[in-house]
Amino acid sequence: MTRILPLLALAAGLAPAAALAQEPAKPGEQTKPAEQSKPAEPQAYETQIRNNKGDTIGTLKLRDGANTLVARVTIQPGGLPPGWHGMHFHAVGDCSDTEKFEKSKAHVNHDQSKHGLLNPDGPDEGDLPNLFAGQDGSANAEVSSETPLTGEGGLKDGDGSALIIHANEDDHASQPIGGAGARIGCAVIK
Ligand SMILES: [Cu+2]
């Protein structure tokens, strides 16, 4: 009779699987399933977003979790032309050529996938949803990458990475950058 009790408890959903593998709790002792242990604090860092004049137009806050990252983009009023703007992680953390931001190179694309969140052969690792700027040119968004770009070998690899904001909307399908056009915002990630 005692041997089938754990099975009954499992069937009833009363015992977490992790708890079954552990020693039975002594009377009065709290069981602590592994799921309740506190996860490591995400590594957080913040960097400035600059325009083609080198002026700061907003901030990028990144939080590295265990499996993916979360990026919060804040653009101040007047920072961007109103409307939708393509936004990607580019391969090199260099925004020093403010007129074109070409030193940030192409998208982060470690697995050589095609560009586009909606592309059947995509997305590449740098792809992100579009950013919408309101009539006053401000924008606020929080996005996550489709692929892990955390830790060593992620965005903060040897030469860093950049967040690039483009002049036009990304259609999420056409090559190489979804028709997003010129690079009008850049943030160094290192
Ligand atoms: Cu881009």
XYZ file of C-alpha atoms and ligand atoms in Angstrom:
191
model
C 0.000 0.000 0.000
C 2.741 2.458 0.897
C 4.474 1.844 -2.465
C 1.632 3.218 -4.555
C 1.105 6.369 -2.535
C 3.656 8.451 -4.507
C 1.997 7.395 -7.755
C -1.386 8.449 -6.472
C 0.028 11.753 -5.387
C 1.601 12.280 -8.808
C -1.593 11.400 -10.614
C -3.460 13.904 -8.516
C -0.886 16.566 -9.342
C -0.116 17.027 -5.677
C 3.629 16.425 -5.809
C 6.057 18.253 -8.100
C 8.216 15.822 -10.075
C 11.368 17.304 -8.557
C 10.130 16.607 -5.059
C 9.626 12.920 -5.819
C 13.322 12.495 -6.550
C 14.250 13.940 -3.185
C 14.242 12.457 0.260
C 10.806 12.492 1.807
C 10.295 15.573 3.912
C 10.487 15.084 7.639
C 7.434 16.182 9.560
C 7.429 19.967 9.963
C 10.141 20.490 7.339
C 9.420 22.640 4.310
C 10.161 21.076 0.956
C 11.869 23.391 -1.491
C 11.333 22.398 -5.119
C 14.224 23.449 -7.365
C 11.892 25.759 -9.303
C 11.607 28.050 -6.318
C 15.327 28.756 -6.071
C 16.085 32.323 -7.069
C 17.407 32.633 -10.638
C 20.617 34.530 -11.218
C 20.082 38.270 -11.555
C 20.037 39.234 -15.245
C 23.060 41.220 -16.283
C 21.811 44.721 -17.065
C 23.536 47.459 -18.979
C 22.565 50.754 -20.531
C 23.921 52.646 -23.512
C 23.096 55.827 -25.415
C 21.395 55.899 -28.827
C 22.801 58.608 -31.123
C 21.622 60.122 -34.389
C 23.521 61.053 -37.559
C 24.783 64.245 -35.909
C 26.177 62.318 -32.963
C 23.519 63.733 -30.628
C 21.941 61.481 -28.028
C 18.306 60.729 -28.904
C 17.574 58.052 -26.323
C 18.740 55.056 -24.372
C 18.987 51.324 -24.835
C 18.704 49.172 -21.731
C 19.635 45.528 -22.124
C 19.028 42.700 -19.705
C 20.719 39.352 -20.338
C 18.680 36.447 -19.066
C 19.710 32.807 -19.050
C 18.078 32.053 -22.396
C 17.487 35.333 -24.191
C 17.778 39.063 -23.692
C 15.303 41.898 -23.263
C 16.004 45.265 -24.862
C 14.160 48.414 -23.823
C 14.401 51.306 -26.256
C 13.475 54.816 -25.149
C 13.612 57.653 -27.690
C 13.073 61.204 -26.477
C 10.663 63.636 -28.227
C 12.132 64.858 -31.487
C 14.468 61.883 -31.638
C 13.049 60.146 -34.718
C 10.817 60.964 -37.684
C 7.249 59.827 -36.843
C 6.284 56.361 -38.054
C 7.700 52.856 -38.193
C 11.429 52.153 -38.198
C 13.350 48.939 -38.783
C 15.559 47.992 -35.854
C 18.292 45.356 -35.719
C 21.359 44.224 -33.848
C 24.362 44.814 -36.092
C 27.639 42.938 -35.832
C 30.154 45.546 -34.627
C 29.959 47.920 -31.678
C 31.126 50.999 -33.555
C 28.913 54.071 -34.114
C 31.803 56.483 -34.719
C 30.932 57.210 -38.374
C 27.821 59.134 -37.383
C 26.740 60.117 -40.891
C 26.117 56.539 -42.039
C 26.838 54.146 -39.146
C 28.354 51.688 -41.621
C 31.107 50.693 -39.202
C 28.485 48.688 -37.346
C 28.606 46.347 -40.376
C 25.794 43.915 -41.286
C 23.368 42.180 -38.957
C 24.516 39.864 -36.220
C 24.095 36.604 -38.085
C 26.123 33.799 -36.583
C 24.059 31.080 -38.221
C 23.901 32.729 -41.688
C 20.110 32.666 -41.878
C 18.219 34.929 -44.269
C 16.949 38.240 -42.976
C 13.363 38.600 -41.870
C 11.148 37.611 -38.954
C 8.562 36.537 -41.569
C 11.040 34.926 -43.964
C 10.718 31.103 -44.178
C 14.543 30.923 -44.300
C 14.946 33.435 -41.474
C 15.196 35.166 -39.196
C 18.803 36.149 -38.780
C 19.985 36.670 -35.246
C 19.950 40.448 -35.449
C 16.308 40.738 -36.493
C 13.931 42.666 -34.255
C 10.382 44.047 -34.568
C 9.911 47.559 -35.930
C 9.940 50.557 -33.626
C 7.110 53.095 -33.834
C 7.792 56.775 -33.221
C 4.777 58.957 -32.441
C 3.988 62.383 -33.882
C 6.390 64.011 -31.416
C 9.204 61.700 -32.522
C 9.398 59.805 -29.246
C 9.233 56.029 -28.933
C 9.158 53.401 -26.225
C 9.446 49.674 -26.830
C 10.606 46.516 -25.171
C 11.691 43.695 -27.451
C 13.425 40.337 -27.216
C 15.673 38.653 -29.758
C 14.460 35.447 -31.418
C 17.765 33.735 -30.727
C 19.967 33.807 -27.639
C 22.487 36.619 -27.848
C 23.459 36.598 -24.221
C 26.820 36.280 -22.550
C 30.117 35.530 -24.272
C 29.648 35.077 -27.993
C 26.391 37.001 -27.900
C 26.142 40.748 -28.420
C 29.189 41.389 -26.261
C 31.610 39.344 -28.334
C 35.120 40.590 -29.105
C 34.130 43.609 -31.201
C 30.789 44.215 -29.512
C 27.553 44.881 -31.384
C 25.290 47.810 -32.184
C 21.587 48.523 -32.125
C 20.729 50.254 -35.393
C 17.494 52.139 -36.062
C 16.654 52.584 -39.750
C 14.837 55.367 -41.621
C 12.073 53.115 -42.952
C 9.948 50.192 -41.891
C 11.386 46.673 -42.160
C 9.084 44.414 -44.234
C 10.574 41.403 -42.354
C 11.107 39.443 -45.577
C 13.105 41.065 -48.392
C 16.920 40.943 -48.541
C 19.171 42.112 -47.116
C 17.400 44.355 -44.576
C 13.722 44.366 -45.466
C 13.868 47.708 -47.278
C 14.593 49.553 -44.044
C 16.931 52.051 -45.720
C 19.426 54.399 -44.125
C 20.775 54.010 -40.625
C 19.578 56.941 -38.520
C 20.202 55.755 -34.974
C 23.036 53.772 -33.398
C 23.932 52.469 -29.943
C 27.199 50.762 -29.075
C 26.844 47.514 -27.133
C 30.086 46.395 -25.502
Cu 19.764 47.031 -39.631
